[in-house]
mmCIF file of C-alpha atoms in Angstrom:
data_model
loop_
_atom_site.group_PDB
_atom_site.id
_atom_site.type_symbol
_atom_site.label_atom_id
_atom_site.label_comp_id
_atom_site.label_asym_id
_atom_site.label_seq_id
_atom_site.Cartn_x
_atom_site.Cartn_y
_atom_site.Cartn_z
ATOM 1 C CA GLU C 1 -33.867 -91.069 -36.442
ATOM 2 C CA ALA C 2 -35.012 -94.688 -36.179
ATOM 3 C CA GLU C 3 -33.767 -97.041 -38.862
ATOM 4 C CA VAL C 4 -34.333 -100.575 -40.060
ATOM 5 C CA ALA C 5 -31.330 -102.715 -39.182
ATOM 6 C CA GLN C 6 -30.119 -105.636 -41.292
ATOM 7 C CA SER C 7 -27.244 -108.040 -40.925
ATOM 8 C CA PRO C 8 -24.976 -109.117 -42.366
ATOM 9 C CA ARG C 9 -24.376 -106.387 -44.939
ATOM 10 C CA TYR C 10 -22.505 -108.729 -47.215
ATOM 11 C CA LYS C 11 -22.538 -112.513 -47.507
ATOM 12 C CA ILE C 12 -20.609 -114.825 -49.785
ATOM 13 C CA THR C 13 -21.635 -118.456 -49.744
ATOM 14 C CA GLU C 14 -21.157 -121.515 -51.862
ATOM 15 C CA LYS C 15 -24.099 -123.056 -53.659
ATOM 16 C CA SER C 16 -25.943 -125.737 -51.709
ATOM 17 C CA GLN C 17 -25.041 -124.044 -48.421
ATOM 18 C CA ALA C 18 -27.565 -122.486 -46.046
ATOM 19 C CA VAL C 19 -27.667 -118.742 -45.458
ATOM 20 C CA ALA C 20 -29.710 -116.552 -43.128
ATOM 21 C CA PHE C 21 -30.461 -112.844 -42.980
ATOM 22 C CA TRP C 22 -31.720 -110.861 -40.002
ATOM 23 C CA CYS C 23 -33.871 -107.744 -39.880
ATOM 24 C CA ASP C 24 -34.910 -105.501 -36.989
ATOM 25 C CA PRO C 25 -37.682 -103.104 -38.051
ATOM 26 C CA ILE C 26 -38.412 -99.673 -36.663
ATOM 27 C CA SER C 27 -39.980 -99.963 -33.232
ATOM 28 C CA GLY C 28 -43.765 -99.947 -33.398
ATOM 29 C CA HIS C 29 -43.973 -100.937 -37.052
ATOM 30 C CA ALA C 30 -46.430 -103.794 -37.350
ATOM 31 C CA THR C 31 -45.707 -104.628 -40.981
ATOM 32 C CA LEU C 32 -42.436 -106.117 -42.172
ATOM 33 C CA TYR C 33 -41.446 -106.919 -45.744
ATOM 34 C CA TRP C 34 -38.641 -108.919 -47.311
ATOM 35 C CA TYR C 35 -37.683 -108.004 -50.887
ATOM 36 C CA ARG C 36 -35.154 -109.364 -53.350
ATOM 37 C CA GLN C 37 -33.559 -106.926 -55.769
ATOM 38 C CA ILE C 38 -31.531 -108.101 -58.747
ATOM 39 C CA LEU C 39 -29.146 -105.544 -60.190
ATOM 40 C CA GLY C 40 -30.951 -103.245 -62.604
ATOM 41 C CA GLN C 41 -34.406 -104.273 -61.437
ATOM 42 C CA GLY C 42 -36.870 -103.030 -58.846
ATOM 43 C CA PRO C 43 -37.407 -104.766 -55.517
ATOM 44 C CA GLU C 44 -39.545 -107.897 -55.724
ATOM 45 C CA LEU C 45 -41.656 -108.740 -52.695
ATOM 46 C CA LEU C 46 -40.875 -112.144 -51.185
ATOM 47 C CA VAL C 47 -42.942 -112.084 -47.986
ATOM 48 C CA GLN C 48 -45.007 -109.661 -45.943
ATOM 49 C CA PHE C 49 -45.747 -109.983 -42.224
ATOM 50 C CA GLN C 50 -48.423 -108.268 -40.188
ATOM 51 C CA ASP C 51 -47.145 -108.663 -36.633
ATOM 52 C CA GLU C 52 -46.148 -112.352 -36.494
ATOM 53 C CA SER C 53 -48.514 -113.518 -39.232
ATOM 54 C CA VAL C 54 -47.669 -113.977 -42.895
ATOM 55 C CA VAL C 55 -49.938 -111.767 -45.018
ATOM 56 C CA ASP C 56 -48.459 -112.592 -48.416
ATOM 57 C CA ASP C 57 -45.775 -115.104 -49.379
ATOM 58 C CA SER C 58 -47.042 -115.864 -52.864
ATOM 59 C CA GLN C 59 -43.682 -114.976 -54.456
ATOM 60 C CA LEU C 60 -41.535 -116.808 -51.919
ATOM 61 C CA PRO C 61 -39.868 -119.940 -53.373
ATOM 62 C CA LYS C 62 -41.000 -122.116 -50.535
ATOM 63 C CA ASP C 63 -38.942 -125.129 -51.536
ATOM 64 C CA ARG C 64 -35.798 -123.324 -50.439
ATOM 65 C CA PHE C 65 -36.802 -120.064 -48.751
ATOM 66 C CA SER C 66 -38.364 -119.632 -45.328
ATOM 67 C CA ALA C 67 -39.149 -116.590 -43.223
ATOM 68 C CA GLU C 68 -40.283 -116.090 -39.672
ATOM 69 C CA ARG C 69 -41.174 -113.291 -37.314
ATOM 70 C CA LEU C 70 -41.854 -115.247 -34.165
ATOM 71 C CA LYS C 71 -42.563 -112.448 -31.692
ATOM 72 C CA GLY C 72 -43.787 -109.939 -34.196
ATOM 73 C CA VAL C 73 -40.628 -107.854 -33.943
ATOM 74 C CA ASP C 74 -37.430 -108.937 -35.697
ATOM 75 C CA SER C 75 -37.397 -111.384 -38.570
ATOM 76 C CA THR C 76 -35.154 -113.960 -40.233
ATOM 77 C CA LEU C 77 -35.077 -114.987 -43.885
ATOM 78 C CA LYS C 78 -33.362 -118.269 -44.697
ATOM 79 C CA ILE C 79 -32.268 -119.895 -47.930
ATOM 80 C CA GLN C 80 -31.401 -123.568 -47.968
ATOM 81 C CA PRO C 81 -29.825 -124.653 -50.217
ATOM 82 C CA ALA C 82 -28.550 -121.515 -51.924
ATOM 83 C CA GLU C 83 -28.367 -121.507 -55.714
ATOM 84 C CA LEU C 84 -26.332 -119.334 -58.060
ATOM 85 C CA GLY C 85 -29.504 -117.489 -59.130
ATOM 86 C CA ASP C 86 -30.078 -116.326 -55.559
ATOM 87 C CA SER C 87 -27.282 -113.788 -55.844
ATOM 88 C CA ALA C 88 -29.000 -110.450 -55.241
ATOM 89 C CA MET C 89 -29.622 -107.709 -52.683
ATOM 90 C CA TYR C 90 -32.066 -108.742 -49.973
ATOM 91 C CA LEU C 91 -33.928 -105.785 -48.540
ATOM 92 C CA CYS C 92 -36.035 -105.582 -45.423
ATOM 93 C CA ALA C 93 -38.607 -102.830 -44.964
ATOM 94 C CA SER C 94 -41.145 -101.919 -42.312
ATOM 95 C CA SER C 95 -44.192 -99.700 -42.116
ATOM 96 C CA LEU C 96 -46.755 -98.610 -39.566
ATOM 97 C CA GLY C 97 -49.611 -100.224 -41.475
ATOM 98 C CA THR C 98 -50.166 -102.588 -44.334
ATOM 99 C CA SER C 99 -49.627 -101.707 -48.002
ATOM 100 C CA GLY C 100 -53.396 -101.479 -48.324
ATOM 101 C CA THR C 101 -53.400 -98.402 -46.156
ATOM 102 C CA GLY C 102 -50.711 -96.574 -48.130
ATOM 103 C CA TYR C 103 -48.121 -96.213 -45.415
ATOM 104 C CA GLU C 104 -44.617 -95.453 -46.612
ATOM 105 C CA GLN C 105 -42.075 -98.194 -46.260
ATOM 106 C CA TYR C 106 -38.753 -97.672 -44.522
ATOM 107 C CA PHE C 107 -35.995 -99.797 -45.992
ATOM 108 C CA GLY C 108 -32.890 -101.160 -44.370
ATOM 109 C CA PRO C 109 -29.436 -101.027 -46.018
ATOM 110 C CA GLY C 110 -29.862 -104.528 -47.441
ATOM 111 C CA THR C 111 -27.737 -107.679 -47.500
ATOM 112 C CA ARG C 112 -25.722 -108.273 -50.642
ATOM 113 C CA LEU C 113 -25.623 -112.042 -51.246
ATOM 114 C CA THR C 114 -23.165 -113.637 -53.629
ATOM 115 C CA VAL C 115 -23.489 -117.352 -54.287
ATOM 116 C CA THR C 116 -20.421 -118.990 -55.827
ATOM 117 C CA SER X 1 -50.514 -109.451 -67.207
ATOM 118 C CA GLN X 2 -49.695 -106.641 -64.818
ATOM 119 C CA LYS X 3 -46.837 -104.375 -65.837
ATOM 120 C CA ILE X 4 -45.081 -101.316 -64.467
ATOM 121 C CA GLU X 5 -42.833 -99.521 -66.934
ATOM 122 C CA GLN X 6 -40.522 -96.646 -66.169
ATOM 123 C CA ASN X 7 -39.100 -94.562 -68.988
ATOM 124 C CA SER X 8 -35.670 -95.363 -70.316
ATOM 125 C CA GLU X 9 -33.191 -96.886 -67.997
ATOM 126 C CA ALA X 10 -31.147 -93.686 -67.809
ATOM 127 C CA LEU X 11 -31.870 -89.984 -68.007
ATOM 128 C CA ASN X 12 -29.120 -87.366 -68.236
ATOM 129 C CA ILE X 13 -29.863 -83.683 -67.709
ATOM 130 C CA GLN X 14 -28.017 -80.464 -67.004
ATOM 131 C CA GLU X 15 -28.007 -78.902 -63.571
ATOM 132 C CA GLY X 16 -30.832 -76.411 -63.106
ATOM 133 C CA LYS X 17 -33.151 -78.105 -65.579
ATOM 134 C CA THR X 18 -36.338 -79.998 -64.727
ATOM 135 C CA ALA X 19 -36.140 -83.776 -64.750
ATOM 136 C CA THR X 20 -39.312 -85.620 -65.719
ATOM 137 C CA LEU X 21 -39.608 -89.339 -65.032
ATOM 138 C CA THR X 22 -42.485 -91.491 -66.232
ATOM 139 C CA CYS X 23 -44.225 -94.468 -64.692
ATOM 140 C CA ASN X 24 -46.791 -96.314 -66.800
ATOM 141 C CA TYR X 25 -48.808 -99.283 -65.644
ATOM 142 C CA THR X 26 -51.189 -101.811 -67.173
ATOM 143 C CA ASN X 27 -53.797 -104.085 -65.626
ATOM 144 C CA TYR X 28 -53.672 -102.304 -62.276
ATOM 145 C CA SER X 29 -56.229 -100.178 -60.527
ATOM 146 C CA PRO X 30 -54.004 -98.818 -57.785
ATOM 147 C CA ALA X 31 -55.453 -96.941 -54.851
ATOM 148 C CA TYR X 32 -52.190 -95.027 -54.637
ATOM 149 C CA LEU X 33 -48.732 -94.745 -56.107
ATOM 150 C CA GLN X 34 -45.430 -94.039 -54.385
ATOM 151 C CA TRP X 35 -42.055 -92.751 -55.548
ATOM 152 C CA TYR X 36 -38.771 -93.760 -53.948
ATOM 153 C CA ARG X 37 -35.151 -92.746 -54.410
ATOM 154 C CA GLN X 38 -32.393 -95.341 -54.327
ATOM 155 C CA ASP X 39 -28.670 -94.652 -54.186
ATOM 156 C CA PRO X 40 -26.156 -97.345 -55.236
ATOM 157 C CA GLY X 41 -25.796 -100.100 -52.658
ATOM 158 C CA ARG X 42 -28.511 -98.706 -50.396
ATOM 159 C CA GLY X 43 -32.180 -99.316 -49.714
ATOM 160 C CA PRO X 44 -34.885 -97.149 -51.316
ATOM 161 C CA VAL X 45 -36.012 -93.999 -49.517
ATOM 162 C CA PHE X 46 -39.642 -92.868 -49.663
ATOM 163 C CA LEU X 47 -40.293 -89.526 -51.370
ATOM 164 C CA LEU X 48 -43.975 -89.016 -52.153
ATOM 165 C CA LEU X 49 -47.320 -90.791 -52.159
ATOM 166 C CA ILE X 50 -50.239 -89.813 -54.359
ATOM 167 C CA ARG X 51 -53.718 -91.324 -54.099
ATOM 168 C CA GLU X 52 -56.049 -92.153 -56.983
ATOM 169 C CA ASN X 53 -58.319 -89.209 -56.194
ATOM 170 C CA GLU X 54 -55.405 -86.749 -56.252
ATOM 171 C CA LYS X 55 -54.140 -85.193 -59.466
ATOM 172 C CA GLU X 56 -50.964 -83.625 -58.159
ATOM 173 C CA LYS X 57 -48.722 -83.606 -55.073
ATOM 174 C CA ARG X 58 -45.781 -81.357 -54.291
ATOM 175 C CA LYS X 59 -42.931 -81.464 -51.825
ATOM 176 C CA GLU X 60 -40.227 -78.815 -52.073
ATOM 177 C CA ARG X 61 -38.683 -79.259 -55.549
ATOM 178 C CA LEU X 62 -40.600 -82.475 -56.242
ATOM 179 C CA LYS X 63 -43.938 -82.787 -58.003
ATOM 180 C CA VAL X 64 -45.923 -85.920 -58.795
ATOM 181 C CA THR X 65 -48.965 -86.239 -61.019
ATOM 182 C CA PHE X 66 -51.299 -89.212 -61.295
ATOM 183 C CA ASP X 67 -53.562 -89.785 -64.289
ATOM 184 C CA THR X 68 -55.680 -92.886 -63.754
ATOM 185 C CA THR X 69 -57.188 -92.546 -67.247
ATOM 186 C CA LEU X 70 -53.793 -92.619 -68.936
ATOM 187 C CA LYS X 71 -52.541 -95.057 -66.258
ATOM 188 C CA GLN X 72 -49.511 -92.901 -65.789
ATOM 189 C CA SER X 73 -47.621 -90.985 -63.122
ATOM 190 C CA LEU X 74 -45.078 -88.264 -63.830
ATOM 191 C CA PHE X 75 -42.359 -87.350 -61.339
ATOM 192 C CA HIS X 76 -40.707 -83.944 -61.713
ATOM 193 C CA ILE X 77 -37.606 -82.556 -60.041
ATOM 194 C CA THR X 78 -37.283 -78.827 -60.648
ATOM 195 C CA ALA X 79 -34.010 -76.908 -60.449
ATOM 196 C CA SER X 80 -32.158 -80.215 -60.468
ATOM 197 C CA GLN X 81 -28.823 -80.558 -58.695
ATOM 198 C CA PRO X 82 -25.987 -83.099 -59.027
ATOM 199 C CA ALA X 83 -27.072 -84.398 -55.584
ATOM 200 C CA ASP X 84 -30.362 -85.499 -57.180
ATOM 201 C CA SER X 85 -28.450 -88.125 -59.173
ATOM 202 C CA ALA X 86 -29.882 -91.510 -58.172
ATOM 203 C CA THR X 87 -32.307 -94.188 -59.329
ATOM 204 C CA TYR X 88 -35.962 -93.332 -58.881
ATOM 205 C CA LEU X 89 -38.505 -96.097 -58.427
ATOM 206 C CA CYS X 90 -42.268 -95.942 -58.709
ATOM 207 C CA ALA X 91 -44.337 -98.397 -56.710
ATOM 208 C CA LEU X 92 -48.008 -99.134 -56.745
ATOM 209 C CA ARG X 93 -50.297 -101.455 -54.950
ATOM 210 C CA GLY X 94 -51.195 -104.609 -56.807
ATOM 211 C CA ASN X 95 -53.853 -107.026 -55.624
ATOM 212 C CA ASN X 96 -52.298 -107.614 -52.244
ATOM 213 C CA ASP X 97 -48.865 -106.060 -52.267
ATOM 214 C CA MET X 98 -46.668 -103.245 -53.421
ATOM 215 C CA ARG X 99 -45.027 -103.728 -56.812
ATOM 216 C CA PHE X 100 -42.013 -101.720 -57.946
ATOM 217 C CA GLY X 101 -40.920 -100.628 -61.373
ATOM 218 C CA ALA X 102 -37.360 -101.235 -62.525
ATOM 219 C CA GLY X 103 -36.429 -97.625 -61.905
ATOM 220 C CA THR X 104 -34.915 -94.783 -63.919
ATOM 221 C CA ARG X 105 -31.306 -93.785 -63.257
ATOM 222 C CA LEU X 106 -31.055 -90.006 -63.257
ATOM 223 C CA THR X 107 -27.741 -88.235 -63.705
ATOM 224 C CA VAL X 108 -27.606 -84.474 -63.224
ATOM 225 C CA LYS X 109 -24.467 -82.958 -64.725
ATOM 226 C CA PRO X 110 -22.946 -79.759 -63.371
#
């Protein structure tokens, strides 16, 4: 069964350093999402791509976060500089269509980020 | 402001009983609502979707209801098993995106 791949699974970094996460969605899925999940809370959408275009990045802290999906396939989320409050699980998900169409989202295993 | 509230952080039930989880929302008019299961340290897994014009959806031991008047969805697991122990998240479409509740952690005791 096809899965969403994410790497690394775990990342420890010092504050003020740069960190990057990679996601490879299920083949054929046009929509890709990046979420942040703080322990005890639900996933919070950071950015949504439709193919290579950003559909929604209203919750992305653009002063330090950036995301790209250059060829409309895999995607990278970057944080520079990292802050202590960025410690969380970063989840990538993909779906056949956009959230407006009600397609289920397939999530990857996530990247657990710890900022020290 | 828009809110999604799931009942109590934790729910403990005995094996074989029916678990009922609640998802209430305010200031949304969602076209649909989804339920996901999340195990510790893993990404959520999709379970069921119910649209605004549907009252009830079933899948094996799972049942979801959607009351747009009460602005509430109920998620039932019948004949619960210890393997059903996990956090269950409801998600609904906001203005432009999917928003998740904080989840309810279900523990099914043998």
